[in-house]
Amino acid sequence: MRRSGRHPPDWLRRWRLRTRSPRPNGVRSRGSRRCVGVCMCLSGPRHLRRFPIFIHPGRSVSELGMFPELNNLLNTSPDRAEQGKLTLLCDSKTDGSFLVHHFLSFYLKANCKVCFVALLQSFSHYSIVGQKLGVNLTVARERGQLVFLEGLKSAVDIFFQPQEEPHPLRFLREASAGSLQPLHAFVREALTPADGEDAAWRFPVLLVDDLSVLLSLGLGAVAVLDFVHYCRATVCWELQGNVVALVHDSGDAEDEENDLLLNGLSHQSHLILQAQGLATGFCKDVHGQLKIFWRKPTGQRDRSLIYQYKIQDKNVSFFAKGMSPAVL
């Protein structure tokens, strides 16, 4: 007997029941674990279901970092973050700053010592976003966990206030900007543990937002690559920490310096997260797509994944291409 068109098929009704959130804040219990997010994957009627992300008893949602779904895709969490890695964040035809906010909250919640070189936004901007994500940057800076270099404010101070000591952005006053040694010295001093501080934080992390600004300020790609190389030697190898940097991909074939910087960092990175705008233009239900590349050691095959995403007020949802909840 043919089913009436007014009634959905059984598989669709079961899928709707699985994806509903009858409890407050979208949290559902399943045994002794709690569901805190969902991830769309695969296609076809048999696979039109959301796979929940579970956390163990006694752990809060905030312990997973900013985006639980992104942590699930990267197979990581604050309590088991890897060390000695360079992570490259890049955006093309979209704003990839949500990745910076994710890793900032991720490492602060992982109890790491973070040196944040912010060249794009002010401290108040990151602080407001951080409060939405469950981290207090002011408290972290006061207790010494966060060392924040505010590039916008420092650029004004270096021109209009006398400098008694070498400034990390001293190259702004030089006629031929070509060296970032003062900035590297600032990073080394900020992340090198002092006496009695070894047990306070797990490991150091350098976060830069973003390196493309240095090119706009007159530095060459080679100078920026040298800076990243020395930071890797100090943070990743000597101090066994991590480096996370954002680079903007302009997509302009004539911008050779930016292409050189992006290609050079891509070959050095262990993990690459590339946020891209949609080729079809703006969509209110799908804000872009995220390409994830894992660089493997020589002899092993690199791995990559592509997901689309939608940015919400305090979270970002990820799903496979064509599997947006609005489409389904």
GROMACS .gro file of C-alpha atoms in nm:
model
  328
    1MET     CA    1   0.000   0.000   0.000
    2ARG     CA    2   0.136   0.338  -0.097
    3ARG     CA    3   0.205   0.582   0.184
    4SER     CA    4   0.019   0.912   0.182
    5GLY     CA    5   0.232   1.213   0.097
    6ARG     CA    6   0.113   1.396   0.407
    7HIS     CA    7   0.293   1.153   0.639
    8PRO     CA    8   0.673   1.139   0.638
    9PRO     CA    9   0.838   0.800   0.593
   10ASP     CA   10   0.948   0.604   0.901
   11TRP     CA   11   1.320   0.674   0.855
   12LEU     CA   12   1.257   1.051   0.843
   13ARG     CA   13   1.042   1.048   1.159
   14ARG     CA   14   1.311   0.846   1.343
   15TRP     CA   15   1.579   1.090   1.225
   16ARG     CA   16   1.377   1.387   1.349
   17LEU     CA   17   1.333   1.226   1.688
   18ARG     CA   18   1.710   1.164   1.713
   19THR     CA   19   1.795   1.524   1.628
   20ARG     CA   20   1.547   1.696   1.858
   21SER     CA   21   1.674   1.858   2.177
   22PRO     CA   22   1.401   1.817   2.440
   23ARG     CA   23   1.626   1.930   2.726
   24PRO     CA   24   1.746   2.283   2.806
   25ASN     CA   25   2.047   2.414   2.611
   26GLY     CA   26   2.032   2.123   2.370
   27VAL     CA   27   2.185   1.879   2.621
   28ARG     CA   28   2.057   1.523   2.628
   29SER     CA   29   2.156   1.243   2.858
   30ARG     CA   30   2.262   0.906   2.733
   31GLY     CA   31   2.364   0.674   3.011
   32SER     CA   32   2.635   0.837   3.220
   33ARG     CA   33   2.749   1.072   2.943
   34ARG     CA   34   2.616   1.399   2.809
   35CYS     CA   35   2.564   1.503   2.448
   36VAL     CA   36   2.710   1.849   2.384
   37GLY     CA   37   2.713   1.878   2.006
   38VAL     CA   38   2.631   1.711   1.678
   39CYS     CA   39   2.816   1.653   1.352
   40MET     CA   40   2.658   1.579   1.016
   41CYS     CA   41   2.830   1.329   0.790
   42LEU     CA   42   2.767   1.091   0.499
   43SER     CA   43   2.461   1.111   0.277
   44GLY     CA   44   2.156   0.911   0.172
   45PRO     CA   45   1.848   0.816   0.370
   46ARG     CA   46   2.022   0.552   0.583
   47HIS     CA   47   2.281   0.802   0.697
   48LEU     CA   48   2.068   1.112   0.747
   49ARG     CA   49   2.139   1.129   1.119
   50ARG     CA   50   2.348   1.339   1.350
   51PHE     CA   51   2.630   1.178   1.541
   52PRO     CA   52   2.646   1.317   1.898
   53ILE     CA   53   2.967   1.424   2.071
   54PHE     CA   54   2.988   1.288   2.425
   55ILE     CA   55   3.196   1.392   2.722
   56HIS     CA   56   3.284   1.183   3.023
   57PRO     CA   57   3.114   1.230   3.360
   58GLY     CA   58   3.256   1.508   3.574
   59ARG     CA   59   3.369   1.720   3.277
   60SER     CA   60   3.194   2.039   3.180
   61VAL     CA   61   3.123   2.169   2.832
   62SER     CA   62   3.370   2.455   2.881
   63GLU     CA   63   3.656   2.208   2.926
   64LEU     CA   64   3.629   2.110   2.561
   65GLY     CA   65   3.737   2.451   2.434
   66MET     CA   66   3.540   2.690   2.220
   67PHE     CA   67   3.394   2.450   1.959
   68PRO     CA   68   3.335   2.092   2.077
   69GLU     CA   69   3.259   1.984   1.720
   70LEU     CA   70   3.591   2.120   1.591
   71ASN     CA   71   3.776   1.945   1.872
   72ASN     CA   72   3.599   1.626   1.773
   73LEU     CA   73   3.702   1.666   1.408
   74LEU     CA   74   4.064   1.728   1.511
   75ASN     CA   75   4.048   1.442   1.763
   76THR     CA   76   4.180   1.657   2.046
   77SER     CA   77   4.078   1.818   2.373
   78PRO     CA   78   4.245   2.058   2.620
   79ASP     CA   79   4.354   1.775   2.848
   80ARG     CA   80   4.538   1.587   2.571
   81ALA     CA   81   4.673   1.860   2.344
   82GLU     CA   82   4.983   1.771   2.143
   83GLN     CA   83   5.313   1.956   2.184
   84GLY     CA   84   5.582   2.071   1.943
   85LYS     CA   85   5.338   2.150   1.660
   86LEU     CA   86   5.294   2.442   1.419
   87THR     CA   87   4.931   2.507   1.325
   88LEU     CA   88   4.858   2.731   1.027
   89LEU     CA   89   4.524   2.910   1.005
   90CYS     CA   90   4.437   3.076   0.677
   91ASP     CA   91   4.123   3.236   0.537
   92SER     CA   92   4.021   3.313   0.181
   93LYS     CA   93   3.719   3.525   0.088
   94THR     CA   94   3.588   3.496   0.443
   95ASP     CA   95   3.678   3.587   0.801
   96GLY     CA   96   3.874   3.313   0.974
   97SER     CA   97   3.907   3.492   1.308
   98PHE     CA   98   3.673   3.240   1.473
   99LEU     CA   99   3.962   2.992   1.450
  100VAL     CA  100   4.187   3.232   1.642
  101HIS     CA  101   3.927   3.268   1.918
  102HIS     CA  102   3.890   2.891   1.933
  103PHE     CA  103   4.261   2.822   1.984
  104LEU     CA  104   4.297   3.109   2.231
  105SER     CA  105   4.023   2.970   2.455
  106PHE     CA  106   4.142   2.614   2.389
  107TYR     CA  107   4.494   2.670   2.522
  108LEU     CA  108   4.385   2.890   2.810
  109LYS     CA  109   4.150   2.615   2.925
  110ALA     CA  110   4.433   2.366   2.875
  111ASN     CA  111   4.629   2.559   3.142
  112CYS     CA  112   4.902   2.664   2.897
  113LYS     CA  113   5.116   2.978   2.906
  114VAL     CA  114   5.002   3.182   2.604
  115CYS     CA  115   5.184   3.466   2.431
  116PHE     CA  116   4.933   3.637   2.204
  117VAL     CA  117   5.073   3.874   1.939
  118ALA     CA  118   4.755   4.054   1.830
  119LEU     CA  119   4.820   4.274   1.529
  120LEU     CA  120   4.465   4.297   1.400
  121GLN     CA  121   4.229   4.376   1.690
  122SER     CA  122   4.240   4.538   2.034
  123PHE     CA  123   4.249   4.360   2.368
  124SER     CA  124   3.891   4.461   2.445
  125HIS     CA  125   3.772   4.287   2.126
  126TYR     CA  126   3.931   3.955   2.219
  127SER     CA  127   3.819   3.997   2.580
  128ILE     CA  128   3.453   4.044   2.485
  129VAL     CA  129   3.458   3.737   2.261
  130GLY     CA  130   3.647   3.540   2.526
  131GLN     CA  131   3.380   3.613   2.787
  132LYS     CA  132   3.118   3.459   2.558
  133LEU     CA  133   3.336   3.150   2.529
  134GLY     CA  134   3.395   3.108   2.899
  135VAL     CA  135   3.746   3.255   2.937
  136ASN     CA  136   3.844   3.578   3.111
  137LEU     CA  137   4.146   3.731   2.937
  138THR     CA  138   4.185   4.003   3.201
  139VAL     CA  139   4.217   3.749   3.481
  140ALA     CA  140   4.448   3.532   3.269
  141ARG     CA  141   4.675   3.831   3.202
  142GLU     CA  142   4.679   3.939   3.568
  143ARG     CA  143   4.785   3.597   3.692
  144GLY     CA  144   5.056   3.566   3.427
  145GLN     CA  145   4.901   3.298   3.209
  146LEU     CA  146   4.846   3.534   2.915
  147VAL     CA  147   5.106   3.773   2.775
  148PHE     CA  148   4.924   4.005   2.534
  149LEU     CA  149   5.101   4.229   2.282
  150GLU     CA  150   4.845   4.475   2.147
  151GLY     CA  151   4.979   4.578   1.810
  152LEU     CA  152   4.733   4.863   1.752
  153LYS     CA  153   4.818   5.036   2.080
  154SER     CA  154   5.189   4.962   2.053
  155ALA     CA  155   5.205   5.117   1.708
  156VAL     CA  156   5.082   5.447   1.852
  157ASP     CA  157   5.311   5.434   2.156
  158ILE     CA  158   5.621   5.368   1.952
  159PHE     CA  159   5.572   5.689   1.753
  160PHE     CA  160   5.451   5.930   2.021
  161GLN     CA  161   5.611   5.807   2.344
  162PRO     CA  162   5.980   5.779   2.430
  163GLN     CA  163   6.102   5.420   2.445
  164GLU     CA  164   6.349   5.345   2.722
  165GLU     CA  165   6.385   4.980   2.620
  166PRO     CA  166   6.384   4.812   2.276
  167HIS     CA  167   6.025   4.774   2.160
  168PRO     CA  168   5.903   4.448   1.998
  169LEU     CA  169   5.766   4.650   1.703
  170ARG     CA  170   6.070   4.870   1.668
  171PHE     CA  171   6.084   4.800   1.295
  172LEU     CA  172   5.796   5.046   1.246
  173ARG     CA  173   6.033   5.338   1.310
  174GLU     CA  174   6.311   5.205   1.090
  175ALA     CA  175   6.349   5.339   0.740
  176SER     CA  176   6.414   4.993   0.595
  177ALA     CA  177   6.214   4.742   0.795
  178GLY     CA  178   6.372   4.402   0.762
  179SER     CA  179   6.422   4.239   1.102
  180LEU     CA  180   6.188   4.096   1.361
  181GLN     CA  181   6.456   4.009   1.615
  182PRO     CA  182   6.306   4.235   1.887
  183LEU     CA  183   5.970   4.062   1.844
  184HIS     CA  184   6.132   3.720   1.870
  185ALA     CA  185   6.317   3.832   2.182
  186PHE     CA  186   5.984   3.943   2.330
  187VAL     CA  187   5.830   3.602   2.259
  188ARG     CA  188   6.127   3.417   2.408
  189GLU     CA  189   6.121   3.625   2.725
  190ALA     CA  190   5.744   3.591   2.761
  191LEU     CA  191   5.736   3.211   2.726
  192THR     CA  192   6.060   3.107   2.893
  193PRO     CA  193   5.955   2.989   3.241
  194ALA     CA  194   6.101   3.175   3.536
  195ASP     CA  195   6.227   3.010   3.852
  196GLY     CA  196   5.945   2.827   4.024
  197GLU     CA  197   5.707   2.871   3.729
  198ASP     CA  198   5.772   2.533   3.565
  199ALA     CA  199   5.484   2.362   3.746
  200ALA     CA  200   5.236   2.647   3.702
  201TRP     CA  201   5.158   2.594   3.331
  202ARG     CA  202   5.163   2.284   3.113
  203PHE     CA  203   5.354   2.415   2.810
  204PRO     CA  204   5.396   2.746   2.622
  205VAL     CA  205   5.196   2.855   2.317
  206LEU     CA  206   5.258   3.138   2.071
  207LEU     CA  207   4.948   3.273   1.893
  208VAL     CA  208   4.977   3.535   1.615
  209ASP     CA  209   4.683   3.721   1.455
  210ASP     CA  210   4.778   3.775   1.184
  211LEU     CA  211   5.110   3.748   0.998
  212SER     CA  212   4.976   3.914   0.683
  213VAL     CA  213   4.966   4.246   0.870
  214LEU     CA  214   5.346   4.237   0.890
  215LEU     CA  215   5.361   4.234   0.510
  216SER     CA  216   5.131   4.537   0.498
  217LEU     CA  217   5.366   4.719   0.737
  218GLY     CA  218   5.658   4.690   0.496
  219LEU     CA  219   5.825   4.364   0.595
  220GLY     CA  220   5.918   4.108   0.335
  221ALA     CA  221   5.798   3.749   0.330
  222VAL     CA  222   6.150   3.622   0.395
  223ALA     CA  223   6.175   3.827   0.717
  224VAL     CA  224   5.840   3.692   0.839
  225LEU     CA  225   5.940   3.335   0.752
  226ASP     CA  226   6.265   3.381   0.944
  227PHE     CA  227   6.066   3.505   1.243
  228VAL     CA  228   5.842   3.197   1.234
  229HIS     CA  229   6.145   2.971   1.194
  230TYR     CA  230   6.315   3.112   1.503
  231CYS     CA  231   5.988   3.098   1.698
  232ARG     CA  232   5.951   2.732   1.606
  233ALA     CA  233   6.306   2.667   1.720
  234THR     CA  234   6.237   2.839   2.052
  235VAL     CA  235   5.879   2.743   2.129
  236CYS     CA  236   5.830   2.406   1.957
  237TRP     CA  237   6.175   2.249   1.995
  238GLU     CA  238   6.343   2.417   2.290
  239LEU     CA  239   6.036   2.471   2.512
  240GLN     CA  240   5.824   2.186   2.368
  241GLY     CA  241   5.526   2.414   2.305
  242ASN     CA  242   5.306   2.503   2.008
  243VAL     CA  243   5.281   2.786   1.755
  244VAL     CA  244   4.950   2.894   1.597
  245ALA     CA  245   4.947   3.165   1.330
  246LEU     CA  246   4.683   3.313   1.102
  247VAL     CA  247   4.763   3.421   0.744
  248HIS     CA  248   4.517   3.585   0.507
  249ASP     CA  249   4.502   3.441   0.156
  250SER     CA  250   4.418   3.733  -0.069
  251GLY     CA  251   4.377   3.512  -0.375
  252ASP     CA  252   4.559   3.775  -0.580
  253ALA     CA  253   4.806   3.613  -0.818
  254GLU     CA  254   5.007   3.937  -0.827
  255ASP     CA  255   5.068   3.938  -0.451
  256GLU     CA  256   5.389   3.737  -0.465
  257GLU     CA  257   5.497   3.819  -0.110
  258ASN     CA  258   5.176   3.682   0.042
  259ASP     CA  259   5.192   3.369  -0.175
  260LEU     CA  260   5.554   3.313  -0.072
  261LEU     CA  261   5.463   3.347   0.295
  262LEU     CA  262   5.162   3.115   0.266
  263ASN     CA  263   5.349   2.848   0.071
  264GLY     CA  264   5.649   2.863   0.302
  265LEU     CA  265   5.437   2.819   0.614
  266SER     CA  266   5.230   2.542   0.454
  267HIS     CA  267   5.541   2.327   0.410
  268GLN     CA  268   5.644   2.380   0.775
  269SER     CA  269   5.303   2.324   0.936
  270HIS     CA  270   5.182   2.003   1.098
  271LEU     CA  271   4.817   2.107   1.080
  272ILE     CA  272   4.648   2.348   0.835
  273LEU     CA  273   4.297   2.486   0.881
  274GLN     CA  274   4.178   2.679   0.578
  275ALA     CA  275   3.849   2.869   0.600
  276GLN     CA  276   3.703   2.951   0.260
  277GLY     CA  277   3.404   3.149   0.144
  278LEU     CA  278   3.137   2.982  -0.064
  279ALA     CA  279   3.188   2.995  -0.440
  280THR     CA  280   2.814   3.061  -0.479
  281GLY     CA  281   2.824   3.369  -0.257
  282PHE     CA  282   2.651   3.456   0.069
  283CYS     CA  283   2.417   3.209   0.240
  284LYS     CA  284   2.257   3.263   0.580
  285ASP     CA  285   2.256   2.891   0.663
  286VAL     CA  286   2.609   2.803   0.543
  287HIS     CA  287   2.882   3.060   0.609
  288GLY     CA  288   3.174   2.882   0.446
  289GLN     CA  289   3.376   2.564   0.432
  290LEU     CA  290   3.676   2.447   0.632
  291LYS     CA  291   3.956   2.238   0.483
  292ILE     CA  292   4.165   2.043   0.734
  293PHE     CA  293   4.509   1.913   0.631
  294TRP     CA  294   4.725   1.688   0.846
  295ARG     CA  295   5.089   1.690   0.739
  296LYS     CA  296   5.242   1.348   0.798
  297PRO     CA  297   5.612   1.261   0.831
  298THR     CA  298   5.805   1.160   0.521
  299GLY     CA  299   5.684   0.830   0.384
  300GLN     CA  300   5.330   0.867   0.519
  301ARG     CA  301   5.032   0.996   0.324
  302ASP     CA  302   4.883   1.333   0.415
  303ARG     CA  303   4.519   1.338   0.520
  304SER     CA  304   4.252   1.601   0.454
  305LEU     CA  305   3.885   1.664   0.529
  306ILE     CA  306   3.637   1.925   0.405
  307TYR     CA  307   3.340   2.046   0.609
  308GLN     CA  308   3.099   2.333   0.579
  309TYR     CA  309   3.017   2.544   0.882
  310LYS     CA  310   2.774   2.796   1.027
  311ILE     CA  311   2.886   3.052   1.286
  312GLN     CA  312   2.645   3.100   1.575
  313ASP     CA  313   2.651   3.327   1.877
  314LYS     CA  314   2.867   3.106   2.102
  315ASN     CA  315   2.944   2.810   1.882
  316VAL     CA  316   3.016   2.694   1.529
  317SER     CA  317   2.841   2.393   1.380
  318PHE     CA  318   3.014   2.177   1.120
  319PHE     CA  319   2.857   1.942   0.866
  320ALA     CA  320   2.939   1.766   0.542
  321LYS     CA  321   2.875   1.933   0.207
  322GLY     CA  322   2.506   1.955   0.130
  323MET     CA  323   2.411   1.832   0.477
  324SER     CA  324   2.310   2.162   0.635
  325PRO     CA  325   2.011   2.126   0.870
  326ALA     CA  326   1.838   2.400   0.667
  327VAL     CA  327   1.871   2.192   0.350
  328LEU     CA  328   1.750   1.873   0.517
   0.00000   0.00000   0.00000
